[in-house]
Every structure is written in structure tokens, then in C-alpha cells.
Amino acid sequence: MLNADFRPLSYFPLSVWPWQETVKAVFMGRVNIVSHYDRVVRSPSFAMRLPSVVSLKSYIPAARRPAFTRFNVFLRDRFTCQYCNTHASAEDLTFDHVIPKSMGGLTMWENVVAACEPCNLRKGGALPDACGMHPRTRPFAPTVRQLQENGRAYPPNHLHHSWRDFLYWDSELDPA
Ligand SMILES: [Zn+2]
């Protein structure tokens, strides 16, 4: 799914829609088909090649501040436990309140970091000074640009070849 300026709506996770949504958007006239798969979808009354890349007809301005979500916290912290520096997938990471909630710590960018499960357990409900565990990077509210920069390092595993023209990391990662 590309914005009207042919840039992906988001870089990570990539803007990917289920094919049913995409076909629906085509019929509602919300998107232009940019590229197709070979596969054809049929109903009793019509058949169409499945779109592989579509672009919105009207431009959606990019959000000025990234949403505060679990996933964006992991992306800000580069999928790395902020206590032991272990790299992990989103499924294996947890988020940790630097100042524990039980001590008034808030759930916000400046107080939440990515942590592996063992570190999260070890830290428990203690303050950083009490347990000697300080995050490697002081947590901060990232800009969209900072998250996009981090997202560049983590392209999705499966890219259909028709997507590649629209993804700026392709030429860097796959020169062949
Ligand atoms: Zn850890």
C-alpha cells in the first residue's frame, strides 16, 4: 500500500493489506493498481488479477509524532534489550517500566524500554539504582524519522519482486 506519492505508508511494519481489503479498495475506487500478481481471483461475476502494489488516490499526510505502541518502543530500541543488549524479535521482547508502575512510573516514551524476559524478571519492581540496572539509552520520544531510520535495518522477510521498486532499502540490501 503506497501513499499517493508512491511512498509506502509506513516502512516498518510495511504497509501490507490482506488481499480482500485491497480488492475492496479497488472496487470502492480508493486506490490505483500499480502492479499485479499472476494469480487471478474470481467470483461468479468477475475475474481480476490480484493487485500486488496499490497506491492511494488521495494523499495521507504522515503522522507528525509516532504512536506510542509496544512495537514502536521496540523499534526505537532496535529490538534490543536495554539492560543486557541482547537482540530479540518482537515476540521475545517485553517492555519494562524504568521507574516501576508501583512507584508511580508512567507508561510513556520516557519511562518504557524494551527488555528481554530474564532482565524484566530480574529487575522486577525495583528502581534502577536499587537493582543496578540502568537502560543503555535513556528512553525518549522518537520522531517519525528516527523510527524510519531504525526500520530501514529491519526489512520484512518476504518481499514480492513487484514491491521492490517502491522500497528504498532494496538496492542497498540486494545488489544482485
Ligand atoms: Zn536483557
mmCIF file of C-alpha atoms and ligand atoms in Angstrom:
data_model
loop_
_atom_site.group_PDB
_atom_site.id
_atom_site.type_symbol
_atom_site.label_atom_id
_atom_site.label_comp_id
_atom_site.label_asym_id
_atom_site.label_seq_id
_atom_site.Cartn_x
_atom_site.Cartn_y
_atom_site.Cartn_z
ATOM 1 C CA MET A 1 0.000 0.000 0.000
ATOM 2 C CA LEU A 2 1.548 3.210 -1.171
ATOM 3 C CA ASN A 3 0.569 6.740 -0.389
ATOM 4 C CA ALA A 4 -0.484 8.962 -3.288
ATOM 5 C CA ASP A 5 3.170 9.997 -3.641
ATOM 6 C CA PHE A 6 4.152 6.331 -4.159
ATOM 7 C CA ARG A 7 5.967 6.009 -0.874
ATOM 8 C CA PRO A 8 4.936 3.187 1.450
ATOM 9 C CA LEU A 9 2.528 4.450 4.088
ATOM 10 C CA SER A 10 4.878 3.119 6.723
ATOM 11 C CA TYR A 11 8.232 1.438 6.453
ATOM 12 C CA PHE A 12 8.014 -0.903 9.366
ATOM 13 C CA PRO A 13 5.932 -2.811 9.603
ATOM 14 C CA LEU A 14 5.473 -2.312 5.884
ATOM 15 C CA SER A 15 2.033 -1.190 4.825
ATOM 16 C CA VAL A 16 0.660 -4.534 3.823
ATOM 17 C CA TRP A 17 -3.047 -5.172 3.393
ATOM 18 C CA PRO A 18 -4.859 -8.502 3.192
ATOM 19 C CA TRP A 19 -5.794 -9.128 -0.434
ATOM 20 C CA GLN A 20 -9.525 -8.951 0.340
ATOM 21 C CA GLU A 21 -9.103 -5.408 1.679
ATOM 22 C CA THR A 22 -7.137 -4.463 -1.367
ATOM 23 C CA VAL A 23 -9.719 -5.792 -3.819
ATOM 24 C CA LYS A 24 -12.410 -3.973 -1.874
ATOM 25 C CA ALA A 25 -10.449 -0.716 -2.008
ATOM 26 C CA VAL A 26 -10.048 -1.142 -5.772
ATOM 27 C CA PHE A 27 -13.791 -1.549 -6.189
ATOM 28 C CA MET A 28 -14.519 1.422 -3.967
ATOM 29 C CA GLY A 29 -12.248 3.497 -6.143
ATOM 30 C CA ARG A 30 -9.900 4.433 -3.312
ATOM 31 C CA VAL A 31 -6.713 3.070 -4.840
ATOM 32 C CA ASN A 32 -4.941 2.753 -8.156
ATOM 33 C CA ILE A 33 -3.443 -0.567 -9.132
ATOM 34 C CA VAL A 34 0.276 -0.132 -9.664
ATOM 35 C CA SER A 35 1.307 -3.747 -10.153
ATOM 36 C CA HIS A 36 -0.228 -7.246 -10.287
ATOM 37 C CA TYR A 37 0.474 -10.771 -9.154
ATOM 38 C CA ASP A 38 -0.021 -13.559 -11.696
ATOM 39 C CA ARG A 39 -2.768 -15.026 -9.573
ATOM 40 C CA VAL A 40 -6.345 -14.340 -10.588
ATOM 41 C CA VAL A 41 -9.234 -14.017 -8.144
ATOM 42 C CA ARG A 42 -12.713 -14.895 -9.315
ATOM 43 C CA SER A 43 -16.253 -14.506 -8.185
ATOM 44 C CA PRO A 44 -19.293 -15.669 -10.135
ATOM 45 C CA SER A 45 -19.482 -12.298 -11.878
ATOM 46 C CA PHE A 46 -15.903 -11.161 -12.362
ATOM 47 C CA ALA A 47 -12.246 -12.124 -12.507
ATOM 48 C CA MET A 48 -9.249 -9.942 -11.844
ATOM 49 C CA ARG A 49 -5.541 -10.329 -11.429
ATOM 50 C CA LEU A 50 -4.677 -9.798 -7.811
ATOM 51 C CA PRO A 51 -3.075 -6.393 -7.244
ATOM 52 C CA SER A 52 0.391 -6.628 -5.684
ATOM 53 C CA VAL A 53 1.015 -2.906 -5.298
ATOM 54 C CA VAL A 54 -1.659 -0.251 -4.973
ATOM 55 C CA SER A 55 -1.455 3.463 -4.306
ATOM 56 C CA LEU A 56 -3.977 5.663 -2.566
ATOM 57 C CA LYS A 57 -5.773 8.179 -4.763
ATOM 58 C CA SER A 58 -5.660 10.853 -2.099
ATOM 59 C CA TYR A 59 -2.584 11.676 -0.138
ATOM 60 C CA ILE A 60 -2.499 10.963 3.594
ATOM 61 C CA PRO A 61 -0.149 13.296 5.458
ATOM 62 C CA ALA A 62 2.354 11.396 7.575
ATOM 63 C CA ALA A 63 1.760 11.467 11.311
ATOM 64 C CA ARG A 64 3.897 14.093 12.971
ATOM 65 C CA ARG A 65 4.543 12.060 16.096
ATOM 66 C CA PRO A 66 4.798 8.276 16.059
ATOM 67 C CA ALA A 67 2.138 6.413 18.012
ATOM 68 C CA PHE A 68 3.252 5.206 21.421
ATOM 69 C CA THR A 69 2.882 1.469 20.913
ATOM 70 C CA ARG A 70 4.713 -1.584 22.164
ATOM 71 C CA PHE A 71 6.023 -2.194 18.690
ATOM 72 C CA ASN A 72 7.308 1.351 18.202
ATOM 73 C CA VAL A 73 9.110 1.132 21.539
ATOM 74 C CA PHE A 74 10.876 -1.988 20.267
ATOM 75 C CA LEU A 75 11.676 -0.250 17.012
ATOM 76 C CA ARG A 76 13.091 2.791 18.844
ATOM 77 C CA ASP A 77 15.259 0.436 20.920
ATOM 78 C CA ARG A 78 16.244 -1.532 17.799
ATOM 79 C CA PHE A 79 14.767 -4.774 19.129
ATOM 80 C CA THR A 80 17.496 -4.842 21.734
ATOM 81 C CA CYS A 81 17.086 -5.421 25.439
ATOM 82 C CA GLN A 82 18.105 -2.153 27.038
ATOM 83 C CA TYR A 83 19.659 -3.944 30.002
ATOM 84 C CA CYS A 84 21.762 -6.777 28.556
ATOM 85 C CA ASN A 85 21.935 -5.628 24.922
ATOM 86 C CA THR A 86 20.517 -8.912 23.617
ATOM 87 C CA HIS A 87 18.850 -8.653 20.237
ATOM 88 C CA ALA A 88 15.446 -10.335 20.071
ATOM 89 C CA SER A 89 12.330 -10.495 17.930
ATOM 90 C CA ALA A 90 9.215 -8.575 18.908
ATOM 91 C CA GLU A 91 7.647 -11.805 20.194
ATOM 92 C CA ASP A 92 10.514 -12.391 22.603
ATOM 93 C CA LEU A 93 10.747 -8.865 23.952
ATOM 94 C CA THR A 94 8.778 -7.359 26.764
ATOM 95 C CA PHE A 95 8.565 -3.756 27.802
ATOM 96 C CA ASP A 96 9.832 -2.559 31.104
ATOM 97 C CA HIS A 97 8.898 0.488 33.156
ATOM 98 C CA VAL A 98 12.237 2.045 34.176
ATOM 99 C CA ILE A 99 10.549 3.579 37.203
ATOM 100 C CA PRO A 100 8.119 0.815 38.147
ATOM 101 C CA LYS A 101 4.430 1.494 37.894
ATOM 102 C CA SER A 102 4.117 0.560 41.548
ATOM 103 C CA MET A 103 6.359 3.541 42.328
ATOM 104 C CA GLY A 104 4.421 5.958 40.206
ATOM 105 C CA GLY A 105 6.277 5.355 36.923
ATOM 106 C CA LEU A 106 4.168 6.321 33.931
ATOM 107 C CA THR A 107 3.538 4.338 30.766
ATOM 108 C CA MET A 108 5.114 6.792 28.345
ATOM 109 C CA TRP A 109 8.038 7.010 25.923
ATOM 110 C CA GLU A 110 10.352 8.451 28.577
ATOM 111 C CA ASN A 111 9.773 5.623 31.045
ATOM 112 C CA VAL A 112 9.377 2.489 28.939
ATOM 113 C CA VAL A 113 12.140 0.447 27.330
ATOM 114 C CA ALA A 114 12.461 -2.864 25.507
ATOM 115 C CA ALA A 115 13.684 -5.653 27.776
ATOM 116 C CA CYS A 116 14.188 -9.377 27.384
ATOM 117 C CA GLU A 117 12.130 -11.531 29.698
ATOM 118 C CA PRO A 118 15.008 -12.578 32.003
ATOM 119 C CA CYS A 119 16.058 -8.945 32.529
ATOM 120 C CA ASN A 120 12.483 -7.862 33.080
ATOM 121 C CA LEU A 121 12.080 -10.567 35.735
ATOM 122 C CA ARG A 122 15.426 -9.761 37.323
ATOM 123 C CA LYS A 123 14.613 -6.082 37.561
ATOM 124 C CA GLY A 124 11.170 -6.821 38.943
ATOM 125 C CA GLY A 125 9.641 -3.854 40.708
ATOM 126 C CA ALA A 126 12.929 -2.231 41.683
ATOM 127 C CA LEU A 127 14.229 1.232 40.878
ATOM 128 C CA PRO A 128 17.299 1.312 38.587
ATOM 129 C CA ASP A 129 19.618 2.426 41.389
ATOM 130 C CA ALA A 130 18.314 -0.219 43.786
ATOM 131 C CA CYS A 131 18.986 -3.114 41.392
ATOM 132 C CA GLY A 132 21.896 -1.599 39.498
ATOM 133 C CA MET A 133 20.069 -1.948 36.191
ATOM 134 C CA HIS A 134 20.023 1.172 34.039
ATOM 135 C CA PRO A 135 18.828 1.277 30.437
ATOM 136 C CA ARG A 136 21.674 1.638 27.959
ATOM 137 C CA THR A 137 19.944 4.549 26.292
ATOM 138 C CA ARG A 138 17.835 6.967 28.261
ATOM 139 C CA PRO A 139 14.303 6.437 26.893
ATOM 140 C CA PHE A 140 12.968 9.256 24.745
ATOM 141 C CA ALA A 141 10.037 10.094 22.466
ATOM 142 C CA PRO A 142 11.348 9.387 18.950
ATOM 143 C CA THR A 143 10.474 11.285 15.798
ATOM 144 C CA VAL A 144 8.906 9.556 12.793
ATOM 145 C CA ARG A 145 12.227 9.988 11.049
ATOM 146 C CA GLN A 146 14.158 8.226 13.793
ATOM 147 C CA LEU A 147 11.768 5.272 13.660
ATOM 148 C CA GLN A 148 12.008 5.126 9.885
ATOM 149 C CA GLU A 149 15.785 5.123 10.129
ATOM 150 C CA ASN A 150 15.599 2.196 12.529
ATOM 151 C CA GLY A 151 13.025 0.459 10.333
ATOM 152 C CA ARG A 152 15.488 0.515 7.446
ATOM 153 C CA ALA A 153 17.599 -2.026 9.282
ATOM 154 C CA TYR A 154 14.700 -4.484 9.566
ATOM 155 C CA PRO A 155 13.103 -5.112 6.195
ATOM 156 C CA PRO A 156 10.383 -7.758 6.144
ATOM 157 C CA ASN A 157 11.407 -11.286 5.299
ATOM 158 C CA HIS A 158 9.220 -11.713 2.285
ATOM 159 C CA LEU A 159 9.223 -9.131 -0.451
ATOM 160 C CA HIS A 160 7.375 -9.831 -3.652
ATOM 161 C CA HIS A 161 9.538 -8.637 -6.548
ATOM 162 C CA SER A 162 6.871 -6.155 -7.622
ATOM 163 C CA TRP A 163 7.206 -4.383 -4.255
ATOM 164 C CA ARG A 164 10.870 -3.756 -4.610
ATOM 165 C CA ASP A 165 10.738 -0.715 -6.814
ATOM 166 C CA PHE A 166 8.938 1.112 -4.058
ATOM 167 C CA LEU A 167 11.227 0.198 -1.188
ATOM 168 C CA TYR A 168 14.304 2.285 -0.869
ATOM 169 C CA TRP A 169 16.318 -0.286 1.032
ATOM 170 C CA ASP A 170 16.210 -2.844 -1.748
ATOM 171 C CA SER A 171 19.153 -1.514 -3.726
ATOM 172 C CA GLU A 172 21.256 -1.389 -0.580
ATOM 173 C CA LEU A 173 20.475 -4.885 0.618
ATOM 174 C CA ASP A 174 20.251 -6.816 -2.589
ATOM 175 C CA PRO A 175 22.593 -5.533 -5.260
ATOM 176 C CA ALA A 176 22.032 -8.614 -7.445
HETATM 177 ZN ZN ZN B 1 18.099 -8.493 28.763
#
